[in-house]
Coordinates of C-alpha atoms in Angstrom, one line a residue:
M29 CA -31.9 -52.7 -0.6
T30 CA -33.8 -55.9 0.1
V31 CA -35.2 -58.6 -2.2
S32 CA -38.2 -60.6 -1.1
G33 CA -37.4 -59.8 2.6
E34 CA -33.8 -61.0 2.5
A35 CA -30.8 -58.8 2.6
A36 CA -29.4 -58.5 -0.9
V37 CA -25.9 -57.9 0.2
R38 CA -23.5 -60.8 1.0
T39 CA -19.9 -60.7 2.0
R40 CA -17.0 -63.1 1.6
T41 CA -13.5 -62.7 2.9
I42 CA -10.5 -64.5 1.3
T43 CA -6.9 -64.7 2.2
W44 CA -3.9 -65.7 0.2
Q45 CA -0.1 -65.8 0.3
D46 CA 2.4 -63.9 -1.8
P47 CA 2.5 -66.0 -5.0
L48 CA 6.1 -65.0 -6.1
P49 CA 8.1 -67.1 -3.6
G50 CA 6.1 -70.2 -4.7
A51 CA 6.5 -69.4 -8.4
Q52 CA 10.3 -68.9 -7.9
A53 CA 10.6 -72.2 -6.1
G54 CA 8.6 -73.9 -8.8
A55 CA 11.0 -72.6 -11.5
R56 CA 13.7 -74.8 -9.9
M57 CA 11.6 -77.9 -9.5
A58 CA 10.2 -80.6 -11.8
G59 CA 6.5 -79.9 -12.5
L60 CA 5.3 -83.0 -10.6
D61 CA 7.4 -82.2 -7.6
Y62 CA 6.1 -78.6 -7.6
L63 CA 2.5 -79.6 -7.8
R64 CA 2.9 -82.3 -5.1
A65 CA 4.5 -79.7 -2.8
M66 CA 1.5 -77.5 -3.4
E67 CA -0.8 -80.4 -2.7
R68 CA 0.9 -81.1 0.6
G69 CA 0.7 -77.4 1.5
E70 CA 4.5 -76.8 1.4
L71 CA 4.0 -74.2 -1.3
P72 CA 1.1 -71.8 -1.5
P73 CA -1.6 -72.2 -4.2
P74 CA -2.0 -69.4 -6.7
P75 CA -4.3 -66.6 -5.4
I76 CA -6.9 -67.3 -8.2
M77 CA -7.7 -70.6 -6.3
A78 CA -8.5 -68.7 -3.1
T79 CA -10.6 -66.2 -5.0
L80 CA -12.7 -68.8 -6.6
G81 CA -12.6 -71.4 -3.9
I82 CA -10.8 -74.1 -5.9
G83 CA -8.7 -76.8 -4.3
L84 CA -6.2 -79.3 -5.5
S85 CA -7.1 -82.9 -4.7
E86 CA -4.9 -85.2 -6.8
V87 CA -1.6 -85.0 -8.7
E88 CA 0.2 -87.6 -10.7
E89 CA 2.3 -87.5 -13.9
G90 CA 0.0 -86.4 -16.7
R91 CA -3.1 -86.1 -14.5
V92 CA -4.4 -83.4 -12.0
V93 CA -7.8 -83.1 -10.3
F94 CA -9.2 -79.8 -8.8
Y95 CA -12.4 -79.4 -6.8
A96 CA -14.8 -76.6 -6.0
D97 CA -18.1 -76.2 -4.2
P98 CA -20.2 -74.0 -6.5
D99 CA -22.0 -71.3 -4.5
E100 CA -24.0 -68.1 -5.1
Y101 CA -20.8 -66.0 -5.1
H102 CA -20.1 -67.7 -8.4
Y103 CA -23.4 -66.7 -9.9
N104 CA -23.9 -64.8 -13.1
P105 CA -26.9 -62.4 -13.6
I106 CA -29.3 -65.2 -14.7
G107 CA -29.0 -67.2 -11.4
V108 CA -26.5 -70.0 -12.2
V109 CA -22.8 -70.4 -11.8
H110 CA -20.8 -68.3 -14.3
A111 CA -19.0 -70.5 -16.9
G112 CA -15.8 -68.8 -15.8
L113 CA -15.6 -71.1 -12.8
A114 CA -15.7 -74.2 -15.0
A115 CA -13.4 -72.6 -17.5
T116 CA -10.8 -71.7 -14.8
M117 CA -11.0 -75.2 -13.3
A118 CA -10.6 -76.8 -16.8
D119 CA -7.7 -74.5 -17.8
S120 CA -6.0 -75.1 -14.5
A121 CA -6.4 -78.8 -14.6
M122 CA -5.3 -79.2 -18.2
A123 CA -2.3 -76.9 -17.8
C124 CA -1.2 -78.5 -14.5
A125 CA -1.5 -81.9 -16.1
V126 CA 1.0 -80.7 -18.7
H127 CA 3.2 -79.1 -16.0
S128 CA 3.3 -82.4 -14.1
T129 CA 5.2 -83.9 -17.1
L130 CA 7.9 -81.2 -17.3
P131 CA 11.4 -81.3 -15.9
A132 CA 12.9 -78.5 -13.7
G133 CA 13.5 -75.4 -15.7
A134 CA 10.8 -76.0 -18.3
G135 CA 7.7 -73.9 -18.5
Y136 CA 4.5 -73.7 -20.4
T137 CA 1.6 -71.4 -21.2
T138 CA -1.9 -71.9 -22.5
L139 CA -2.1 -71.1 -26.2
E140 CA -5.8 -71.8 -26.5
F141 CA -8.5 -73.8 -24.9
K142 CA -12.1 -74.7 -25.7
I143 CA -14.8 -75.6 -23.3
N144 CA -18.3 -77.1 -23.7
M145 CA -20.8 -76.5 -21.0
V146 CA -23.3 -79.4 -21.0
R147 CA -25.4 -78.6 -17.9
P148 CA -25.6 -75.7 -15.5
L149 CA -23.9 -75.5 -12.1
T150 CA -25.8 -74.1 -9.1
R151 CA -25.1 -73.8 -5.4
D152 CA -27.2 -77.0 -5.1
T153 CA -25.0 -79.0 -7.4
G154 CA -22.5 -79.9 -4.6
R155 CA -18.8 -80.5 -4.9
V156 CA -17.5 -80.8 -8.5
F157 CA -14.2 -82.2 -9.7
C158 CA -12.2 -81.3 -12.8
E159 CA -9.8 -83.9 -14.0
G160 CA -7.2 -82.8 -16.5
R161 CA -5.2 -85.4 -18.5
T162 CA -2.4 -84.9 -21.0
L163 CA -3.0 -86.2 -24.5
H164 CA 0.4 -85.4 -26.0
V165 CA 3.5 -83.7 -24.6
G166 CA 6.1 -82.9 -27.2
G167 CA 9.2 -80.7 -27.5
R168 CA 7.3 -77.4 -28.0
V169 CA 3.5 -78.3 -28.0
A170 CA 1.4 -80.2 -25.5
T171 CA -2.3 -81.0 -25.6
A172 CA -4.7 -82.0 -22.8
E173 CA -8.3 -82.6 -22.0
A174 CA -10.5 -82.0 -19.0
R175 CA -13.9 -83.2 -17.6
L176 CA -15.9 -81.4 -14.9
T177 CA -18.1 -83.8 -13.1
D178 CA -20.1 -84.0 -9.8
G179 CA -19.7 -86.6 -7.1
E180 CA -21.9 -89.0 -8.9
G181 CA -20.0 -88.7 -12.2
R182 CA -22.5 -86.5 -14.1
L183 CA -20.7 -84.4 -16.7
Y184 CA -21.1 -80.6 -16.5
A185 CA -18.3 -79.5 -18.9
H186 CA -15.5 -80.9 -21.1
A187 CA -12.5 -79.1 -22.6
T188 CA -9.4 -79.3 -24.6
T189 CA -6.2 -77.2 -24.7
T190 CA -3.0 -76.6 -26.6
C191 CA 0.0 -75.4 -24.5
M192 CA 3.3 -74.0 -25.7
V193 CA 6.2 -75.7 -23.8
F194 CA 9.4 -73.8 -23.1
R195 CA 12.3 -76.2 -22.5
P196 CA 15.8 -75.3 -21.3
G197 CA 18.5 -75.5 -23.9
K198 CA 19.3 -73.9 -27.2
P199 CA 16.5 -71.8 -28.7
G200 CA 14.8 -73.5 -31.7
K201 CA 16.1 -77.0 -30.8
E202 CA 13.4 -79.6 -30.2
Q203 CA 14.0 -81.5 -26.9
G204 CA 11.3 -84.1 -26.5

């Protein structure tokens, strides 16, 4: 099948590493140490990052930045990047910002998140960055926010999340 003289079929090949050894190592490390090891390439990133072409560019306590280069393989049926790319970047940045504050043995999961798309992404947008920052990290609940911007600081999306935190120790006892 062709469209306007161009081949309609595109291909893309991705590779990734087994995620389980990295996850197991991460369970024994403080969150900040785990994310920094991933940033340095000592631990593999999760396969979702390879699938969507997302990279980790900055990590500090309470703050994480991911980047991506929107391309046509991210497109939805109406010819712009699917909101799922921005949502995945925001969820990852916010959750990892929370993770960066946790001690070894603690975990977390996203309970909910909300994203607002404020302008469309296309393959012509160029590299975008998603910065996640913690707002509050307590004993059982953490909140964070994210902003997705281009290289000139234009806002494309903003988001908030609530994460459940699992801390080592006695069940039901607040620790933070």
